[in-house]
Amino acid sequence: TSSRTGEEQDKSDKKLLDEAIELTAVTSVASAEDISLLVANREADSAGAHIGRNAYWVSFGRKIKGANVKLAWDTVRGSHSSTRLVRFDLDFCDDRVQVVASCKSSNAISIETRDGDQNDDFEWFSWLKSNQKKYFSSRKIGSNPHFKVAAENAKQMIRFAPPGEIVAPRKDLSTPEHEAVRSDYLDWVVKVLPVVEDSITRAFEDFNSLDIVKEATQTEPENSP
């Protein structure tokens, strides 16, 4: 997490520098005060976003308490301020996937592969995509999953977004303007997380059982004439 935070800060600093250079290039007369004001505004925006995300995850931590989840969602650090919260475990799908919660509505919950064999992951998630109706019930989740699956992808991904009546796509629920719908959004996340966890573990077990049957069939001795 600290590495990710450092990378985000580096990107923020680079963007800030690029904007300052662009301001100077466009006006040709940008004063030190102009650039100083730009920097101050950007820093204020960054600090506000940090505070908003921190408050969001505090609310998430309160809501998730007592939920029937498999992963350690209730151990959210009080200082957590990323847009994402990632959870995985050795006993969860053999550590092949991680589940991610986000304050961004289009990626509210996602399942991502983790450092496994790229071909194996692609085969598994392709099978999942073909059998999505069996494992990811839109009746229980409230919406259909979105798959990002391709042989060339380093990671395969499934993402889930809440129904439009809860919140529209591409909204950041950590911002003040969406605070009014944050509680409903978090209620949906907390309700759906156990469903997604159960679904992916069941699918993982079923997919592995198919492999076992396939291997047994391939190694079965032929009947003697």
PDB file of C-alpha atoms in Angstrom:
ATOM      1  CA  THR A   1       0.000   0.000   0.000  1.00  0.00           C
ATOM      2  CA  SER A   2       2.827   2.401   0.838  1.00  0.00           C
ATOM      3  CA  SER A   3       4.405   1.681  -2.550  1.00  0.00           C
ATOM      4  CA  ARG A   4       1.105   2.384  -4.289  1.00  0.00           C
ATOM      5  CA  THR A   5       0.662   5.593  -2.305  1.00  0.00           C
ATOM      6  CA  GLY A   6       4.168   6.697  -3.311  1.00  0.00           C
ATOM      7  CA  GLU A   7       3.426   6.034  -6.962  1.00  0.00           C
ATOM      8  CA  GLU A   8       0.197   8.031  -6.742  1.00  0.00           C
ATOM      9  CA  GLN A   9       2.080  10.942  -5.158  1.00  0.00           C
ATOM     10  CA  ASP A  10       4.740  10.804  -7.905  1.00  0.00           C
ATOM     11  CA  LYS A  11       2.011  10.931 -10.563  1.00  0.00           C
ATOM     12  CA  SER A  12       0.334  13.829  -8.771  1.00  0.00           C
ATOM     13  CA  ASP A  13       3.629  15.745  -8.542  1.00  0.00           C
ATOM     14  CA  LYS A  14       4.377  15.145 -12.234  1.00  0.00           C
ATOM     15  CA  LYS A  15       0.902  16.308 -13.251  1.00  0.00           C
ATOM     16  CA  LEU A  16       1.331  19.410 -11.124  1.00  0.00           C
ATOM     17  CA  LEU A  17       4.676  20.210 -12.744  1.00  0.00           C
ATOM     18  CA  ASP A  18       3.237  19.629 -16.225  1.00  0.00           C
ATOM     19  CA  GLU A  19       0.389  22.019 -15.482  1.00  0.00           C
ATOM     20  CA  ALA A  20       2.773  24.682 -14.213  1.00  0.00           C
ATOM     21  CA  ILE A  21       4.929  24.330 -17.338  1.00  0.00           C
ATOM     22  CA  GLU A  22       1.831  24.475 -19.540  1.00  0.00           C
ATOM     23  CA  LEU A  23       0.616  27.617 -17.781  1.00  0.00           C
ATOM     24  CA  THR A  24       3.985  29.282 -18.376  1.00  0.00           C
ATOM     25  CA  ALA A  25       4.126  28.186 -22.012  1.00  0.00           C
ATOM     26  CA  VAL A  26       0.608  29.330 -22.844  1.00  0.00           C
ATOM     27  CA  THR A  27       0.748  32.768 -21.246  1.00  0.00           C
ATOM     28  CA  SER A  28       4.483  33.435 -21.616  1.00  0.00           C
ATOM     29  CA  VAL A  29       4.036  35.954 -18.820  1.00  0.00           C
ATOM     30  CA  ALA A  30       2.991  33.700 -15.926  1.00  0.00           C
ATOM     31  CA  SER A  31       4.337  35.175 -12.742  1.00  0.00           C
ATOM     32  CA  ALA A  32       5.706  33.322  -9.749  1.00  0.00           C
ATOM     33  CA  GLU A  33       2.448  34.261  -7.988  1.00  0.00           C
ATOM     34  CA  ASP A  34       0.397  32.578 -10.751  1.00  0.00           C
ATOM     35  CA  ILE A  35       2.311  29.339 -10.402  1.00  0.00           C
ATOM     36  CA  SER A  36       2.286  29.561  -6.611  1.00  0.00           C
ATOM     37  CA  LEU A  37      -1.505  29.961  -6.647  1.00  0.00           C
ATOM     38  CA  LEU A  38      -1.875  26.997  -9.002  1.00  0.00           C
ATOM     39  CA  VAL A  39       0.286  24.846  -6.737  1.00  0.00           C
ATOM     40  CA  ALA A  40      -1.645  25.927  -3.636  1.00  0.00           C
ATOM     41  CA  ASN A  41      -4.992  25.126  -5.273  1.00  0.00           C
ATOM     42  CA  ARG A  42      -3.800  21.710  -6.408  1.00  0.00           C
ATOM     43  CA  GLU A  43      -2.461  20.904  -2.948  1.00  0.00           C
ATOM     44  CA  ALA A  44      -5.774  21.947  -1.389  1.00  0.00           C
ATOM     45  CA  ASP A  45      -7.673  19.722  -3.840  1.00  0.00           C
ATOM     46  CA  SER A  46      -5.359  16.799  -3.047  1.00  0.00           C
ATOM     47  CA  ALA A  47      -5.750  17.284   0.701  1.00  0.00           C
ATOM     48  CA  GLY A  48      -9.534  17.470   0.320  1.00  0.00           C
ATOM     49  CA  ALA A  49      -9.615  14.242  -1.686  1.00  0.00           C
ATOM     50  CA  HIS A  50      -7.435  12.544   0.933  1.00  0.00           C
ATOM     51  CA  ILE A  51      -9.793  13.587   3.736  1.00  0.00           C
ATOM     52  CA  GLY A  52     -12.864  12.552   1.730  1.00  0.00           C
ATOM     53  CA  ARG A  53     -11.530   9.075   0.978  1.00  0.00           C
ATOM     54  CA  ASN A  54     -10.446   8.615   4.581  1.00  0.00           C
ATOM     55  CA  ALA A  55     -13.976   9.467   5.760  1.00  0.00           C
ATOM     56  CA  TYR A  56     -15.421   7.109   3.146  1.00  0.00           C
ATOM     57  CA  TRP A  57     -13.405   4.123   4.412  1.00  0.00           C
ATOM     58  CA  VAL A  58     -14.257   4.917   8.024  1.00  0.00           C
ATOM     59  CA  SER A  59     -17.934   4.677   7.011  1.00  0.00           C
ATOM     60  CA  PHE A  60     -17.220   1.459   5.109  1.00  0.00           C
ATOM     61  CA  GLY A  61     -15.513  -0.027   8.183  1.00  0.00           C
ATOM     62  CA  ARG A  62     -18.554   0.723  10.328  1.00  0.00           C
ATOM     63  CA  LYS A  63     -20.997  -0.720   7.796  1.00  0.00           C
ATOM     64  CA  ILE A  64     -19.052  -3.942   7.194  1.00  0.00           C
ATOM     65  CA  LYS A  65     -18.881  -4.882  10.887  1.00  0.00           C
ATOM     66  CA  GLY A  66     -20.753  -8.134  11.444  1.00  0.00           C
ATOM     67  CA  ALA A  67     -21.185  -8.875   7.733  1.00  0.00           C
ATOM     68  CA  ASN A  68     -20.850 -12.546   6.785  1.00  0.00           C
ATOM     69  CA  VAL A  69     -17.719 -12.120   4.660  1.00  0.00           C
ATOM     70  CA  LYS A  70     -14.786 -14.474   4.086  1.00  0.00           C
ATOM     71  CA  LEU A  71     -12.032 -11.855   3.768  1.00  0.00           C
ATOM     72  CA  ALA A  72     -10.784  -9.349   6.354  1.00  0.00           C
ATOM     73  CA  TRP A  73     -12.835  -6.343   5.262  1.00  0.00           C
ATOM     74  CA  ASP A  74     -13.399  -5.062   8.788  1.00  0.00           C
ATOM     75  CA  THR A  75      -9.699  -4.424   9.408  1.00  0.00           C
ATOM     76  CA  VAL A  76      -9.541  -1.059   7.646  1.00  0.00           C
ATOM     77  CA  ARG A  77      -6.789   1.243   8.871  1.00  0.00           C
ATOM     78  CA  GLY A  78      -8.040   4.591  10.092  1.00  0.00           C
ATOM     79  CA  SER A  79      -5.518   6.310   7.802  1.00  0.00           C
ATOM     80  CA  HIS A  80      -6.551   4.464   4.622  1.00  0.00           C
ATOM     81  CA  SER A  81      -7.123   7.021   1.858  1.00  0.00           C
ATOM     82  CA  SER A  82      -6.744   5.149  -1.431  1.00  0.00           C
ATOM     83  CA  THR A  83      -9.667   4.831  -3.835  1.00  0.00           C
ATOM     84  CA  ARG A  84      -9.383   1.023  -3.447  1.00  0.00           C
ATOM     85  CA  LEU A  85      -9.315  -1.518  -0.650  1.00  0.00           C
ATOM     86  CA  VAL A  86      -7.800  -4.873  -1.660  1.00  0.00           C
ATOM     87  CA  ARG A  87      -8.294  -8.166   0.171  1.00  0.00           C
ATOM     88  CA  PHE A  88      -6.942 -11.664  -0.514  1.00  0.00           C
ATOM     89  CA  ASP A  89      -6.017 -14.748   1.469  1.00  0.00           C
ATOM     90  CA  LEU A  90      -4.114 -18.001   0.997  1.00  0.00           C
ATOM     91  CA  ASP A  91      -7.296 -19.934   1.784  1.00  0.00           C
ATOM     92  CA  PHE A  92      -9.437 -17.905  -0.609  1.00  0.00           C
ATOM     93  CA  CYS A  93      -9.383 -19.543  -4.070  1.00  0.00           C
ATOM     94  CA  ASP A  94      -5.805 -20.697  -3.348  1.00  0.00           C
ATOM     95  CA  ASP A  95      -4.694 -17.044  -3.445  1.00  0.00           C
ATOM     96  CA  ARG A  96      -5.444 -16.929  -7.172  1.00  0.00           C
ATOM     97  CA  VAL A  97      -7.635 -13.819  -6.941  1.00  0.00           C
ATOM     98  CA  GLN A  98      -8.101 -10.664  -4.921  1.00  0.00           C
ATOM     99  CA  VAL A  99     -11.367  -8.878  -4.243  1.00  0.00           C
ATOM    100  CA  VAL A 100     -11.348  -5.089  -4.431  1.00  0.00           C
ATOM    101  CA  ALA A 101     -13.822  -2.558  -3.036  1.00  0.00           C
ATOM    102  CA  SER A 102     -13.737   0.978  -4.419  1.00  0.00           C
ATOM    103  CA  CYS A 103     -15.313   4.376  -3.803  1.00  0.00           C
ATOM    104  CA  LYS A 104     -15.661   4.697  -7.605  1.00  0.00           C
ATOM    105  CA  SER A 105     -19.128   3.497  -8.611  1.00  0.00           C
ATOM    106  CA  SER A 106     -18.146   1.877 -11.924  1.00  0.00           C
ATOM    107  CA  ASN A 107     -15.667  -0.352 -10.072  1.00  0.00           C
ATOM    108  CA  ALA A 108     -17.572  -0.701  -6.804  1.00  0.00           C
ATOM    109  CA  ILE A 109     -16.511  -4.343  -6.400  1.00  0.00           C
ATOM    110  CA  SER A 110     -14.073  -6.213  -8.594  1.00  0.00           C
ATOM    111  CA  ILE A 111     -12.339  -9.576  -8.745  1.00  0.00           C
ATOM    112  CA  GLU A 112      -8.804  -9.611 -10.151  1.00  0.00           C
ATOM    113  CA  THR A 113      -6.307 -12.387 -10.754  1.00  0.00           C
ATOM    114  CA  ARG A 114      -3.137 -12.389  -8.671  1.00  0.00           C
ATOM    115  CA  ASP A 115       0.312 -13.225 -10.029  1.00  0.00           C
ATOM    116  CA  GLY A 116      -0.739 -16.634 -11.318  1.00  0.00           C
ATOM    117  CA  ASP A 117       0.006 -18.303 -14.621  1.00  0.00           C
ATOM    118  CA  GLN A 118      -1.362 -15.944 -17.261  1.00  0.00           C
ATOM    119  CA  ASN A 119      -2.677 -18.735 -19.494  1.00  0.00           C
ATOM    120  CA  ASP A 120      -4.353 -20.536 -16.588  1.00  0.00           C
ATOM    121  CA  ASP A 121      -5.963 -17.308 -15.398  1.00  0.00           C
ATOM    122  CA  PHE A 122      -7.231 -16.542 -18.884  1.00  0.00           C
ATOM    123  CA  GLU A 123      -8.691 -20.046 -19.240  1.00  0.00           C
ATOM    124  CA  TRP A 124     -10.434 -19.807 -15.865  1.00  0.00           C
ATOM    125  CA  PHE A 125     -11.906 -16.340 -16.418  1.00  0.00           C
ATOM    126  CA  SER A 126     -12.981 -17.216 -19.971  1.00  0.00           C
ATOM    127  CA  TRP A 127     -14.870 -20.166 -18.500  1.00  0.00           C
ATOM    128  CA  LEU A 128     -16.315 -17.847 -15.845  1.00  0.00           C
ATOM    129  CA  LYS A 129     -17.516 -15.438 -18.514  1.00  0.00           C
ATOM    130  CA  SER A 130     -19.240 -18.275 -20.371  1.00  0.00           C
ATOM    131  CA  ASN A 131     -20.930 -19.417 -17.144  1.00  0.00           C
ATOM    132  CA  GLN A 132     -21.582 -16.026 -15.573  1.00  0.00           C
ATOM    133  CA  LYS A 133     -25.360 -16.492 -15.246  1.00  0.00           C
ATOM    134  CA  LYS A 134     -24.818 -19.585 -13.106  1.00  0.00           C
ATOM    135  CA  TYR A 135     -22.529 -17.834 -10.611  1.00  0.00           C
ATOM    136  CA  PHE A 136     -23.314 -14.120 -10.685  1.00  0.00           C
ATOM    137  CA  SER A 137     -27.057 -13.718 -10.291  1.00  0.00           C
ATOM    138  CA  SER A 138     -28.256 -10.267 -11.312  1.00  0.00           C
ATOM    139  CA  ARG A 139     -31.222 -10.852  -8.992  1.00  0.00           C
ATOM    140  CA  LYS A 140     -28.903 -11.065  -5.970  1.00  0.00           C
ATOM    141  CA  ILE A 141     -26.368  -8.493  -7.141  1.00  0.00           C
ATOM    142  CA  GLY A 142     -28.727  -6.023  -8.769  1.00  0.00           C
ATOM    143  CA  SER A 143     -26.704  -5.684 -11.964  1.00  0.00           C
ATOM    144  CA  ASN A 144     -24.732  -7.770 -14.440  1.00  0.00           C
ATOM    145  CA  PRO A 145     -20.963  -8.296 -14.143  1.00  0.00           C
ATOM    146  CA  HIS A 146     -18.564  -6.645 -16.575  1.00  0.00           C
ATOM    147  CA  PHE A 147     -15.685  -8.867 -17.701  1.00  0.00           C
ATOM    148  CA  LYS A 148     -12.289  -7.630 -18.816  1.00  0.00           C
ATOM    149  CA  VAL A 149     -10.808 -10.862 -20.137  1.00  0.00           C
ATOM    150  CA  ALA A 150      -8.160 -11.223 -22.849  1.00  0.00           C
ATOM    151  CA  ALA A 151      -5.256 -13.594 -23.444  1.00  0.00           C
ATOM    152  CA  GLU A 152      -2.776 -10.709 -23.573  1.00  0.00           C
ATOM    153  CA  ASN A 153      -3.921  -9.172 -20.277  1.00  0.00           C
ATOM    154  CA  ALA A 154      -1.515  -9.486 -17.359  1.00  0.00           C
ATOM    155  CA  LYS A 155      -4.604  -9.531 -15.110  1.00  0.00           C
ATOM    156  CA  GLN A 156      -8.103 -10.785 -15.754  1.00  0.00           C
ATOM    157  CA  MET A 157     -10.924  -8.860 -14.091  1.00  0.00           C
ATOM    158  CA  ILE A 158     -14.634  -8.887 -13.312  1.00  0.00           C
ATOM    159  CA  ARG A 159     -16.234  -5.723 -11.984  1.00  0.00           C
ATOM    160  CA  PHE A 160     -19.615  -5.024 -10.460  1.00  0.00           C
ATOM    161  CA  ALA A 161     -21.426  -1.691 -10.299  1.00  0.00           C
ATOM    162  CA  PRO A 162     -24.574  -0.873  -8.336  1.00  0.00           C
ATOM    163  CA  PRO A 163     -27.935  -0.409 -10.067  1.00  0.00           C
ATOM    164  CA  GLY A 164     -28.440   3.026 -11.577  1.00  0.00           C
ATOM    165  CA  GLU A 165     -31.180   3.886  -9.096  1.00  0.00           C
ATOM    166  CA  ILE A 166     -28.575   3.783  -6.299  1.00  0.00           C
ATOM    167  CA  VAL A 167     -25.894   5.801  -8.057  1.00  0.00           C
ATOM    168  CA  ALA A 168     -24.914   6.563 -11.646  1.00  0.00           C
ATOM    169  CA  PRO A 169     -21.700   5.182 -13.201  1.00  0.00           C
ATOM    170  CA  ARG A 170     -18.354   6.979 -12.922  1.00  0.00           C
ATOM    171  CA  LYS A 171     -19.117   8.707  -9.625  1.00  0.00           C
ATOM    172  CA  ASP A 172     -16.676   9.109  -6.740  1.00  0.00           C
ATOM    173  CA  LEU A 173     -18.597   8.381  -3.541  1.00  0.00           C
ATOM    174  CA  SER A 174     -15.862   9.912  -1.382  1.00  0.00           C
ATOM    175  CA  THR A 175     -16.619  13.425  -2.634  1.00  0.00           C
ATOM    176  CA  PRO A 176     -18.950  15.865  -0.823  1.00  0.00           C
ATOM    177  CA  GLU A 177     -21.338  16.138  -3.781  1.00  0.00           C
ATOM    178  CA  HIS A 178     -22.191  12.415  -3.501  1.00  0.00           C
ATOM    179  CA  GLU A 179     -22.334  12.221   0.277  1.00  0.00           C
ATOM    180  CA  ALA A 180     -26.154  12.062   0.196  1.00  0.00           C
ATOM    181  CA  VAL A 181     -26.120   8.694  -1.624  1.00  0.00           C
ATOM    182  CA  ARG A 182     -22.998   7.305   0.053  1.00  0.00           C
ATOM    183  CA  SER A 183     -24.923   5.367   2.702  1.00  0.00           C
ATOM    184  CA  ASP A 184     -27.125   3.610   0.115  1.00  0.00           C
ATOM    185  CA  TYR A 185     -24.056   2.848  -1.991  1.00  0.00           C
ATOM    186  CA  LEU A 186     -22.207   1.334   0.972  1.00  0.00           C
ATOM    187  CA  ASP A 187     -25.291  -0.680   1.948  1.00  0.00           C
ATOM    188  CA  TRP A 188     -25.227  -2.219  -1.532  1.00  0.00           C
ATOM    189  CA  VAL A 189     -21.475  -2.920  -1.346  1.00  0.00           C
ATOM    190  CA  VAL A 190     -21.782  -4.581   2.077  1.00  0.00           C
ATOM    191  CA  LYS A 191     -24.736  -6.672   0.893  1.00  0.00           C
ATOM    192  CA  VAL A 192     -23.084  -7.777  -2.355  1.00  0.00           C
ATOM    193  CA  LEU A 193     -19.539  -8.499  -1.111  1.00  0.00           C
ATOM    194  CA  PRO A 194     -20.534 -11.823   0.567  1.00  0.00           C
ATOM    195  CA  VAL A 195     -22.471 -12.814  -2.568  1.00  0.00           C
ATOM    196  CA  VAL A 196     -19.457 -12.127  -4.798  1.00  0.00           C
ATOM    197  CA  GLU A 197     -17.104 -13.976  -2.430  1.00  0.00           C
ATOM    198  CA  ASP A 198     -19.384 -17.028  -2.308  1.00  0.00           C
ATOM    199  CA  SER A 199     -19.864 -16.985  -6.069  1.00  0.00           C
ATOM    200  CA  ILE A 200     -16.173 -16.836  -6.962  1.00  0.00           C
ATOM    201  CA  THR A 201     -15.197 -19.547  -4.463  1.00  0.00           C
ATOM    202  CA  ARG A 202     -17.958 -21.842  -5.749  1.00  0.00           C
ATOM    203  CA  ALA A 203     -16.908 -21.171  -9.338  1.00  0.00           C
ATOM    204  CA  PHE A 204     -13.264 -21.856  -8.454  1.00  0.00           C
ATOM    205  CA  GLU A 205     -14.159 -25.209  -6.901  1.00  0.00           C
ATOM    206  CA  ASP A 206     -16.317 -26.169  -9.882  1.00  0.00           C
ATOM    207  CA  PHE A 207     -13.651 -25.180 -12.393  1.00  0.00           C
ATOM    208  CA  ASN A 208     -11.016 -27.198 -10.536  1.00  0.00           C
ATOM    209  CA  SER A 209     -13.315 -30.216 -10.395  1.00  0.00           C
ATOM    210  CA  LEU A 210     -13.631 -30.027 -14.183  1.00  0.00           C
ATOM    211  CA  ASP A 211      -9.834 -30.181 -14.436  1.00  0.00           C
ATOM    212  CA  ILE A 212      -9.751 -33.203 -12.122  1.00  0.00           C
ATOM    213  CA  VAL A 213     -12.357 -35.021 -14.218  1.00  0.00           C
ATOM    214  CA  LYS A 214     -10.442 -34.126 -17.395  1.00  0.00           C
ATOM    215  CA  GLU A 215      -7.155 -35.436 -15.967  1.00  0.00           C
ATOM    216  CA  ALA A 216      -8.812 -38.635 -14.731  1.00  0.00           C
ATOM    217  CA  THR A 217     -10.328 -39.238 -18.170  1.00  0.00           C
ATOM    218  CA  GLN A 218      -7.002 -38.647 -19.910  1.00  0.00           C
ATOM    219  CA  THR A 219      -5.110 -41.049 -17.616  1.00  0.00           C
ATOM    220  CA  GLU A 220      -7.782 -43.757 -17.576  1.00  0.00           C
ATOM    221  CA  PRO A 221      -6.299 -46.992 -18.991  1.00  0.00           C
ATOM    222  CA  GLU A 222      -7.836 -48.300 -22.173  1.00  0.00           C
ATOM    223  CA  ASN A 223      -9.779 -51.554 -21.934  1.00  0.00           C
ATOM    224  CA  SER A 224      -7.866 -54.573 -23.116  1.00  0.00           C
ATOM    225  CA  PRO A 225      -9.203 -56.151 -26.324  1.00  0.00           C
TER     226      PRO A 225
END
